[in-house]
Structure formats: C-alpha cells, structure tokens
PDB file of N, CA and C in Angstrom:
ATOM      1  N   UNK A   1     -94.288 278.117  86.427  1.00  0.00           N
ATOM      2  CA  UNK A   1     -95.561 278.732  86.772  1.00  0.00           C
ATOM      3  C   UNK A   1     -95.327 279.622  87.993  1.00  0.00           C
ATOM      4  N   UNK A   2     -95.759 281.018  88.142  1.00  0.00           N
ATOM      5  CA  UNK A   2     -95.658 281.730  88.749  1.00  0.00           C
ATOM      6  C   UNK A   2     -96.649 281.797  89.971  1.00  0.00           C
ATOM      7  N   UNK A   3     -96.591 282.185  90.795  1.00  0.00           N
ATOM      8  CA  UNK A   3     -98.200 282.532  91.708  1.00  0.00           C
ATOM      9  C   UNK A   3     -99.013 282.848  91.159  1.00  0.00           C
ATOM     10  N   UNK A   4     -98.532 284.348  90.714  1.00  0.00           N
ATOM     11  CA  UNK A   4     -99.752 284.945  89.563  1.00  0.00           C
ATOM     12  C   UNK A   4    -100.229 284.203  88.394  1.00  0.00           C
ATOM     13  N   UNK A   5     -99.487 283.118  88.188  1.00  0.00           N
ATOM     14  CA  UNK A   5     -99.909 282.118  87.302  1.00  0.00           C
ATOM     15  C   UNK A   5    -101.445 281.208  87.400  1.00  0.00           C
ATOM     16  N   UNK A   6    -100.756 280.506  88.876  1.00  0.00           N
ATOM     17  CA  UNK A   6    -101.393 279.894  89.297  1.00  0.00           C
ATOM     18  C   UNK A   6    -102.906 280.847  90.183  1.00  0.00           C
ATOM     19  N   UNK A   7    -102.800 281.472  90.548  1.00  0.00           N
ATOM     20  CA  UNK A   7    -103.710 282.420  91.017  1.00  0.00           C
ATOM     21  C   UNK A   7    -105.102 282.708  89.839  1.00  0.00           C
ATOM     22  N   UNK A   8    -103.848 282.881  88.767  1.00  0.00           N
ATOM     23  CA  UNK A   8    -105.330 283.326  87.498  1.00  0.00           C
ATOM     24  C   UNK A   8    -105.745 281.750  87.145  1.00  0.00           C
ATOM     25  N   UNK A   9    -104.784 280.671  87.063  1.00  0.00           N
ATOM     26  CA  UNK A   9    -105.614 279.701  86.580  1.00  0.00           C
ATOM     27  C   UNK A   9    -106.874 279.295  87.639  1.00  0.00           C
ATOM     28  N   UNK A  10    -106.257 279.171  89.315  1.00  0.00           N
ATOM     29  CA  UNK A  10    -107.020 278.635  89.956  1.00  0.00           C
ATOM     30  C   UNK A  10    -108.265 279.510  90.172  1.00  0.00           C
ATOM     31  N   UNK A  11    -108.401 280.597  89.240  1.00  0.00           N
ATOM     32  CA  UNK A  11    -109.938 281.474  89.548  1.00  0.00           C
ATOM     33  C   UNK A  11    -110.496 281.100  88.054  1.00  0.00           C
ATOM     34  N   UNK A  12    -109.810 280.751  86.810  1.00  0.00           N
ATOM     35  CA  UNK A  12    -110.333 280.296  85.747  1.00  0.00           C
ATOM     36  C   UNK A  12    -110.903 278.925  85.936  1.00  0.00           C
ATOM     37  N   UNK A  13    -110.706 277.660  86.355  1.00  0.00           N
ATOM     38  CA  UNK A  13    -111.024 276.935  87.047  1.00  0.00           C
ATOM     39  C   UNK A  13    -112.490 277.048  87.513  1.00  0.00           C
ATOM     40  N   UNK A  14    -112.405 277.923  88.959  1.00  0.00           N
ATOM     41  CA  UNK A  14    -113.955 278.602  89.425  1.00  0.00           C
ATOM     42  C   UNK A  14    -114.777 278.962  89.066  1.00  0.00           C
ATOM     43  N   UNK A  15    -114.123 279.729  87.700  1.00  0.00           N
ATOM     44  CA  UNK A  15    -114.905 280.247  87.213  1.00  0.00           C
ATOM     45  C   UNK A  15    -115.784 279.599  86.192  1.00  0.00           C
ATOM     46  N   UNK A  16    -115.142 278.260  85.666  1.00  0.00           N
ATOM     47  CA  UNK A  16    -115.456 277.572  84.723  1.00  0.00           C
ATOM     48  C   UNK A  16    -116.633 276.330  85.425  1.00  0.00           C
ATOM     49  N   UNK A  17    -116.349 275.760  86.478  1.00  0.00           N
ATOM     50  CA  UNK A  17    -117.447 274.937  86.904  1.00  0.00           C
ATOM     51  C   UNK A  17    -117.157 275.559  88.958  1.00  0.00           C
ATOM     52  N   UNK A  18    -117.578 276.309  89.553  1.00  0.00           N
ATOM     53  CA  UNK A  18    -117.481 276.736  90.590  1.00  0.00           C
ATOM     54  C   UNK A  18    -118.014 275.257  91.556  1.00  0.00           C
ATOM     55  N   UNK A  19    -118.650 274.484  91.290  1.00  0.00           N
ATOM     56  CA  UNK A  19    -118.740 273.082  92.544  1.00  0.00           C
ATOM     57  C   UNK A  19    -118.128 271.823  92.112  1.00  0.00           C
ATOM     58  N   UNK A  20    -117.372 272.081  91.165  1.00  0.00           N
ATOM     59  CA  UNK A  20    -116.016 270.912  90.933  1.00  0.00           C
ATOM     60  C   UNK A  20    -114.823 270.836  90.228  1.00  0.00           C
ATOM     61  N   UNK A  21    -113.715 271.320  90.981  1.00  0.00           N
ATOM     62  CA  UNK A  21    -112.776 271.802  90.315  1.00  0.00           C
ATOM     63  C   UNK A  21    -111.850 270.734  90.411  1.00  0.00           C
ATOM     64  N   UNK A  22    -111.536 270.205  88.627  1.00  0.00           N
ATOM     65  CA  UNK A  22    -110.236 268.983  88.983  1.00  0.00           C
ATOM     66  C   UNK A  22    -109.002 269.521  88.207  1.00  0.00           C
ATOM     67  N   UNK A  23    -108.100 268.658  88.509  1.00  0.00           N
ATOM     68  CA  UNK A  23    -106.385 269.301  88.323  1.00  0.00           C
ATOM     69  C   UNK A  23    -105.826 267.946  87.923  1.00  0.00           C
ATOM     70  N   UNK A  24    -105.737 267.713  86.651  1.00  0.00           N
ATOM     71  CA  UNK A  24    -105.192 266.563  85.989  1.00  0.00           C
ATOM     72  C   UNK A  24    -103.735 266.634  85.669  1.00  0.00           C
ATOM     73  N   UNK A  25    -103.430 265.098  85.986  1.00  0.00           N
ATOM     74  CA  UNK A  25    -101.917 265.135  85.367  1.00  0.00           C
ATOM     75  C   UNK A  25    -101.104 265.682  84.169  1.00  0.00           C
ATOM     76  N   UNK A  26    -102.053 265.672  83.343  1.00  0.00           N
ATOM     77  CA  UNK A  26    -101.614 266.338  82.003  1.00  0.00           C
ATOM     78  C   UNK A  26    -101.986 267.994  82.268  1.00  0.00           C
ATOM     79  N   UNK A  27    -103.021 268.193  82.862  1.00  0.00           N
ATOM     80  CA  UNK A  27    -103.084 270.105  82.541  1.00  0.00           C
ATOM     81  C   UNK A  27    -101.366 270.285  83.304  1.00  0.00           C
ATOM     82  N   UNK A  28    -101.047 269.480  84.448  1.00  0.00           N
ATOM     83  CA  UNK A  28     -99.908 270.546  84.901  1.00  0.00           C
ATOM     84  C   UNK A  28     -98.580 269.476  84.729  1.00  0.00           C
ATOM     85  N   UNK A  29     -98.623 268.177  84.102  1.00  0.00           N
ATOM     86  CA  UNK A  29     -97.593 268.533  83.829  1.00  0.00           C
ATOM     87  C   UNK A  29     -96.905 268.430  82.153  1.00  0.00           C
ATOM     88  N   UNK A  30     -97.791 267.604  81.544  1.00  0.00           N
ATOM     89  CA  UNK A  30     -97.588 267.939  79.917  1.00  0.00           C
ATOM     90  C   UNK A  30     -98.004 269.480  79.396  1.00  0.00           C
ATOM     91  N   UNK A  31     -99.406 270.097  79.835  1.00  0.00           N
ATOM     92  CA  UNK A  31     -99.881 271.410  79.313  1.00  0.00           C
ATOM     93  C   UNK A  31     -99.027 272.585  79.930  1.00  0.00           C
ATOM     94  N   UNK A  32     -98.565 272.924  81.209  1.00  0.00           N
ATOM     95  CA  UNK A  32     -97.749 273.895  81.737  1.00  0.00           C
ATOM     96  C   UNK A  32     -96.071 273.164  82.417  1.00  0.00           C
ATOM     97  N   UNK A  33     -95.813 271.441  81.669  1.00  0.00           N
ATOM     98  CA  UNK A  33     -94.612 271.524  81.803  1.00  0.00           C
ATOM     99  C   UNK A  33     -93.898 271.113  83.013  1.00  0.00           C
ATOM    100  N   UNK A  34     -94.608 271.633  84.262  1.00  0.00           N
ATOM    101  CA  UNK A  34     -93.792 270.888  85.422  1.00  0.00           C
ATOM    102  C   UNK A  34     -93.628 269.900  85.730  1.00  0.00           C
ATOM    103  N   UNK A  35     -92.486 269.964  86.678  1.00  0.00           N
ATOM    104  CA  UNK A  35     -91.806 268.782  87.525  1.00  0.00           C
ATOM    105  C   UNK A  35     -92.524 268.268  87.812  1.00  0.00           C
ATOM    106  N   UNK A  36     -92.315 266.898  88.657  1.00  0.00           N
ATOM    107  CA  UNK A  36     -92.823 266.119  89.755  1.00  0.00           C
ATOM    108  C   UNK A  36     -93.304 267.380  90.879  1.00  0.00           C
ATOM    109  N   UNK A  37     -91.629 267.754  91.452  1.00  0.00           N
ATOM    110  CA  UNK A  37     -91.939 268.613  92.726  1.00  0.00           C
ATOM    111  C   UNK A  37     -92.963 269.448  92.503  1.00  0.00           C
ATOM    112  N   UNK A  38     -92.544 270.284  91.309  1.00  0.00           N
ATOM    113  CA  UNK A  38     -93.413 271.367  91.142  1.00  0.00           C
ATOM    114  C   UNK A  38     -94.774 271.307  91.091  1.00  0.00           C
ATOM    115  N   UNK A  39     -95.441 270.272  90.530  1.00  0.00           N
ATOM    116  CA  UNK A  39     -96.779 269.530  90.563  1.00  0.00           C
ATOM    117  C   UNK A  39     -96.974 269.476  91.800  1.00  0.00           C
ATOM    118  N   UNK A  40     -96.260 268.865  92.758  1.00  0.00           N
ATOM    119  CA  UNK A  40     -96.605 268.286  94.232  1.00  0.00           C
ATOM    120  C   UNK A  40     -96.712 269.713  94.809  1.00  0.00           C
ATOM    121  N   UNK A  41     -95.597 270.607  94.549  1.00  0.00           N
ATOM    122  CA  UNK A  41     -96.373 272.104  95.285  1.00  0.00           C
ATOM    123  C   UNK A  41     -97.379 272.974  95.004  1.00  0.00           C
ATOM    124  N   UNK A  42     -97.475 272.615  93.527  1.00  0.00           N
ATOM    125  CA  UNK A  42     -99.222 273.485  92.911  1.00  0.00           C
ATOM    126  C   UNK A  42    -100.241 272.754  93.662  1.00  0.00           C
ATOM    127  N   UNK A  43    -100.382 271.068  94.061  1.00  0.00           N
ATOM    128  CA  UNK A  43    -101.064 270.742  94.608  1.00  0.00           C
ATOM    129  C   UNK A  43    -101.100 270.809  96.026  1.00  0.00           C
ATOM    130  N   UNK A  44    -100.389 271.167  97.093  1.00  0.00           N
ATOM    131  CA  UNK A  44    -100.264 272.050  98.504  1.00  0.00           C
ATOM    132  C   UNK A  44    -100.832 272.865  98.225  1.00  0.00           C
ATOM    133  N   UNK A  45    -100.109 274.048  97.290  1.00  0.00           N
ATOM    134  CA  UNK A  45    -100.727 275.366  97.688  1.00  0.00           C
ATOM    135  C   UNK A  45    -102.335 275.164  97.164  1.00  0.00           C
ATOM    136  N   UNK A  46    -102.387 274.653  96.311  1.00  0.00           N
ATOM    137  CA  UNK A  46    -104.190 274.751  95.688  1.00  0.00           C
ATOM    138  C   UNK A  46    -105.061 274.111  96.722  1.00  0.00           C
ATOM    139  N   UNK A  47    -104.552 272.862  97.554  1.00  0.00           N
ATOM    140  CA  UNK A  47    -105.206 272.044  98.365  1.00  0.00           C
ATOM    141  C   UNK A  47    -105.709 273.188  99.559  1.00  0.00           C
ATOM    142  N   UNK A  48    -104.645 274.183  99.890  1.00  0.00           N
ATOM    143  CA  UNK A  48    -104.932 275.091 101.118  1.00  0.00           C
ATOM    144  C   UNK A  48    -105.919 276.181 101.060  1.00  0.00           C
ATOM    145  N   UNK A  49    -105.778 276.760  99.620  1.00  0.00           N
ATOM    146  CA  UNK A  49    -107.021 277.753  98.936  1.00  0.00           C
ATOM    147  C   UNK A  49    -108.019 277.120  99.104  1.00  0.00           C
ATOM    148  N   UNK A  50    -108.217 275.919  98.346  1.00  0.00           N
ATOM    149  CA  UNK A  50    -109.674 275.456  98.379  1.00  0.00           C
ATOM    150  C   UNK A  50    -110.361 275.244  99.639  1.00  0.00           C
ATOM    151  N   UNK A  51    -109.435 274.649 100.236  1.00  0.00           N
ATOM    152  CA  UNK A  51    -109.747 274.294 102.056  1.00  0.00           C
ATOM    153  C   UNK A  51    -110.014 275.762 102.551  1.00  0.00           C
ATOM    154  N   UNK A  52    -109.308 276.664 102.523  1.00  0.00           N
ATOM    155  CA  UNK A  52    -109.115 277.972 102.449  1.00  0.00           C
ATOM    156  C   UNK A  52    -111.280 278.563 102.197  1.00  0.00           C
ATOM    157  N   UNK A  53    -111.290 278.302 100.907  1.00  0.00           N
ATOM    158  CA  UNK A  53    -113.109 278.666 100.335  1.00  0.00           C
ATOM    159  C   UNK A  53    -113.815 277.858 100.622  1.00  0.00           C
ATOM    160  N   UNK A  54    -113.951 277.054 101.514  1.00  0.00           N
ATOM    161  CA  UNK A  54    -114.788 275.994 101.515  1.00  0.00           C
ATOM    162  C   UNK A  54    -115.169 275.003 100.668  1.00  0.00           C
ATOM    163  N   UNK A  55    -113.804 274.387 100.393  1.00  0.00           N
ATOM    164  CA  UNK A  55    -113.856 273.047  99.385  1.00  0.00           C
ATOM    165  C   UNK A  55    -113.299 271.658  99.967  1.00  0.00           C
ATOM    166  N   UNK A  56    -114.327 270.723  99.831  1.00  0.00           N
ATOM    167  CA  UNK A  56    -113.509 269.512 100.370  1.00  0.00           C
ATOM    168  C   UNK A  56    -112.456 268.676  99.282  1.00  0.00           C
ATOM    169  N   UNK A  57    -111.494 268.536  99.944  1.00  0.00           N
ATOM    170  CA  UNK A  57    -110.449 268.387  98.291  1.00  0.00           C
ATOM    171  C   UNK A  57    -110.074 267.425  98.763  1.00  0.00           C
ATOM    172  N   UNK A  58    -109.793 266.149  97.498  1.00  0.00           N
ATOM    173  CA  UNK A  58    -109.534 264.901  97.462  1.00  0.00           C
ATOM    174  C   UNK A  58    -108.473 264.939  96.359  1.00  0.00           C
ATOM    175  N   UNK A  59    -107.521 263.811  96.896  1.00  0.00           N
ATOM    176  CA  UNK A  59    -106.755 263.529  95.685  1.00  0.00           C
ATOM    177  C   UNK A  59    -106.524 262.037  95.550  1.00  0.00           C
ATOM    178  N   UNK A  60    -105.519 261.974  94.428  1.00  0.00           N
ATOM    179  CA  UNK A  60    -105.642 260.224  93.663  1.00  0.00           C
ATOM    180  C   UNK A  60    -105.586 259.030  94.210  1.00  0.00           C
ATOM    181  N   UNK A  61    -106.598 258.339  94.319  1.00  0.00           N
ATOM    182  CA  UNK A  61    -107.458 257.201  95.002  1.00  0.00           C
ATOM    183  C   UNK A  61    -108.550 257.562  96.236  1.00  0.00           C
ATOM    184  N   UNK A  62    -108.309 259.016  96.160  1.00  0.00           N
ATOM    185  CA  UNK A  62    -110.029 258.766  97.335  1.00  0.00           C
ATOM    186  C   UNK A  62    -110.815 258.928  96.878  1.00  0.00           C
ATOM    187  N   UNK A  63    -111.759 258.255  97.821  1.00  0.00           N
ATOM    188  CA  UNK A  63    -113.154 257.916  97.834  1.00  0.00           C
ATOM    189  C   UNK A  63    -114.123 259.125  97.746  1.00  0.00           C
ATOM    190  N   UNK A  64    -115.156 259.739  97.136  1.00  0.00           N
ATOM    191  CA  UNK A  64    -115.922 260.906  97.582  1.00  0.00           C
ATOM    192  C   UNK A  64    -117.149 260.781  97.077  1.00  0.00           C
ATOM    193  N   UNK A  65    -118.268 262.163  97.151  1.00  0.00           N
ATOM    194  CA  UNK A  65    -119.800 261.389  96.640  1.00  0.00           C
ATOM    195  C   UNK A  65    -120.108 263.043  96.712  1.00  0.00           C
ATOM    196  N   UNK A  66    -120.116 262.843  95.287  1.00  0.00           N
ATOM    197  CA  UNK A  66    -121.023 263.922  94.710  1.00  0.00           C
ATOM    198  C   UNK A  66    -122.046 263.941  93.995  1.00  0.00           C
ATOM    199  N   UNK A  67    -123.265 265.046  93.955  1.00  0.00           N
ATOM    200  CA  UNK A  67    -124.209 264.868  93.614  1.00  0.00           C
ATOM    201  C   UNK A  67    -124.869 263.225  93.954  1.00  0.00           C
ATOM    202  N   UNK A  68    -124.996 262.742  94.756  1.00  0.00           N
ATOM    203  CA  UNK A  68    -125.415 261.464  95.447  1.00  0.00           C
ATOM    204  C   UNK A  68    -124.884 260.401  94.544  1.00  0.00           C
ATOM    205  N   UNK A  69    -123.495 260.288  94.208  1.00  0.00           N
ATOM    206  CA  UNK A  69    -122.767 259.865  92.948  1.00  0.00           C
ATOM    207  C   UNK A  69    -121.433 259.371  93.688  1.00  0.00           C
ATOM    208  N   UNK A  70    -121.167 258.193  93.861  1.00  0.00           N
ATOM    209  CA  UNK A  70    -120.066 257.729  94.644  1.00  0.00           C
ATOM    210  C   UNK A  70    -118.856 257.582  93.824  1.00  0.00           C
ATOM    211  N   UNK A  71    -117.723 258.531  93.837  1.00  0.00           N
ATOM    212  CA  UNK A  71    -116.668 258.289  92.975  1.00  0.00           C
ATOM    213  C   UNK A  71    -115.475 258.538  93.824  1.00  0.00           C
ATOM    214  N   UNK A  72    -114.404 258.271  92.904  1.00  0.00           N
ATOM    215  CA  UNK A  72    -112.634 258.255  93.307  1.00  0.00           C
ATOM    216  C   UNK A  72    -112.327 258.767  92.214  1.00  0.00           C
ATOM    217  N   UNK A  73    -111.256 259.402  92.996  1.00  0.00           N
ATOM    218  CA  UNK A  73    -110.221 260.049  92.274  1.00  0.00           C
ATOM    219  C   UNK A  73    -109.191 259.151  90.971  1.00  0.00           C
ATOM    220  N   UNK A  74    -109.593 259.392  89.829  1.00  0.00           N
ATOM    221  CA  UNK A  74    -108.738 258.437  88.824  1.00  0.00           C
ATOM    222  C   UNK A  74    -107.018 258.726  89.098  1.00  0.00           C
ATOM    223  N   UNK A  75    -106.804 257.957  88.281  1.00  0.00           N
ATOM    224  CA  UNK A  75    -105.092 257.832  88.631  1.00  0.00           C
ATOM    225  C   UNK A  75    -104.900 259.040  88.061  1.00  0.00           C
ATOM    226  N   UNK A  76    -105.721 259.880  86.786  1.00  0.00           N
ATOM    227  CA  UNK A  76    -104.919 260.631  85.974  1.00  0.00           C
ATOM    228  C   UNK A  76    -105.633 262.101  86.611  1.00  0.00           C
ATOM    229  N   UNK A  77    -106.207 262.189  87.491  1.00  0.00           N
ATOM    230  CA  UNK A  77    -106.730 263.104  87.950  1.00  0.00           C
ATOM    231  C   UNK A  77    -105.764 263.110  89.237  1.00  0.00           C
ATOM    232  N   UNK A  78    -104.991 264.387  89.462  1.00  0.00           N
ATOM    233  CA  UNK A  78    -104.249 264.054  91.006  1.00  0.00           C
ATOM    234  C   UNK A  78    -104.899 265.292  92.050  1.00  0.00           C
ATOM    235  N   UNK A  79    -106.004 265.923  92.000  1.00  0.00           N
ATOM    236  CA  UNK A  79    -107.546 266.413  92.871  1.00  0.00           C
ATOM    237  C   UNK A  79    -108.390 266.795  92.161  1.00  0.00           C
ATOM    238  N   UNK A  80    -109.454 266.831  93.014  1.00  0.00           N
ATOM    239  CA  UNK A  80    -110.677 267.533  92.838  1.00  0.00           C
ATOM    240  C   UNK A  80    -111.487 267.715  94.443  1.00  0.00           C
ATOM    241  N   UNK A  81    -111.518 268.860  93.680  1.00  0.00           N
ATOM    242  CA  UNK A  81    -112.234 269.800  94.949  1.00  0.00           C
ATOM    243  C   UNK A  81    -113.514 270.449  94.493  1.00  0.00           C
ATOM    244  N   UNK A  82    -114.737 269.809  95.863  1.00  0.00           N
ATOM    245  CA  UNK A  82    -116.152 269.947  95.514  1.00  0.00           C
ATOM    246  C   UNK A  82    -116.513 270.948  96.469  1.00  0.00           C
ATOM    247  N   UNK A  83    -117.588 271.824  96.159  1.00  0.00           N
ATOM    248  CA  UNK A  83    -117.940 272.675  97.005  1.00  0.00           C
ATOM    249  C   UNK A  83    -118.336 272.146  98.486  1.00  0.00           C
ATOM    250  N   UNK A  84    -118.670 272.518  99.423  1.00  0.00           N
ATOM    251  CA  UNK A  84    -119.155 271.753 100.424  1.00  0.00           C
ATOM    252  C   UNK A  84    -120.441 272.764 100.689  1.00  0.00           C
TER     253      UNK A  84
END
C-alpha cells in the first residue's frame, strides 16, 4: 500500500461515515494483504491524520462512548476514530 493508497482509502472511509471511522483486521490485513509491521504503520500514520482533523482515536481494548453508547474496541477492530 502506497501513501497515495492509503490517502484515497483514508478519505473513502470519511467519506463513507464522516463521525466513525473503523480499520479492521481483515480490511488491512487479509483485504490489502499486509504485514504485521505494515499494519502497525498504517495505524501510526492514520492515528496522526485523524488526531491531525479532530478525531479522538482508540484502538484494541479501549474504552470509549459514543452517541451516549459505552463501547470498546473489539479484538478484530484494531481503531476507530470518532469525531470529537
């Protein structure tokens, strides 16, 4: 996955639900294939964008509360980032 890869997915994403964007184990690494590492760096760089737009971003096992809705991050979900 390229930047420009990741760049168009992470605005398809936005574009698709703009106040909750999640990044599952399978979209990146059964659907586009990557590594461990490589996973662990799509999730840096995406963690810094979102932080970046004003997103509070959680990943696998935290705690968060959306829409007055108290949830965690599933094992197979490794973030999600809610608007703030």
């Amino acid at each position: 996955m390229t930047m420009q890869d990741l760049t168009e997915y992470i605005n398809e994403k936005i574009q698709s639900n703009p106040s909750q964007i999640v990044f599952t184990f399978y979209e990146l690494r059964v659907k586009y294939s990557l590594s461990e590492e490589e996973t662990n760096a799509v999730i840096i760089l995406c963690k810094n964008k979102f932080k970046n737009l004003g997103y509070e971003v959680y990943l696998t096992g935290q705690k968060f509360t959306f829409m007055g809705e108290n949830r965690i991050v599933e094992s197979n979900e490794l973030m999600i980032a809610i608007k703030g």
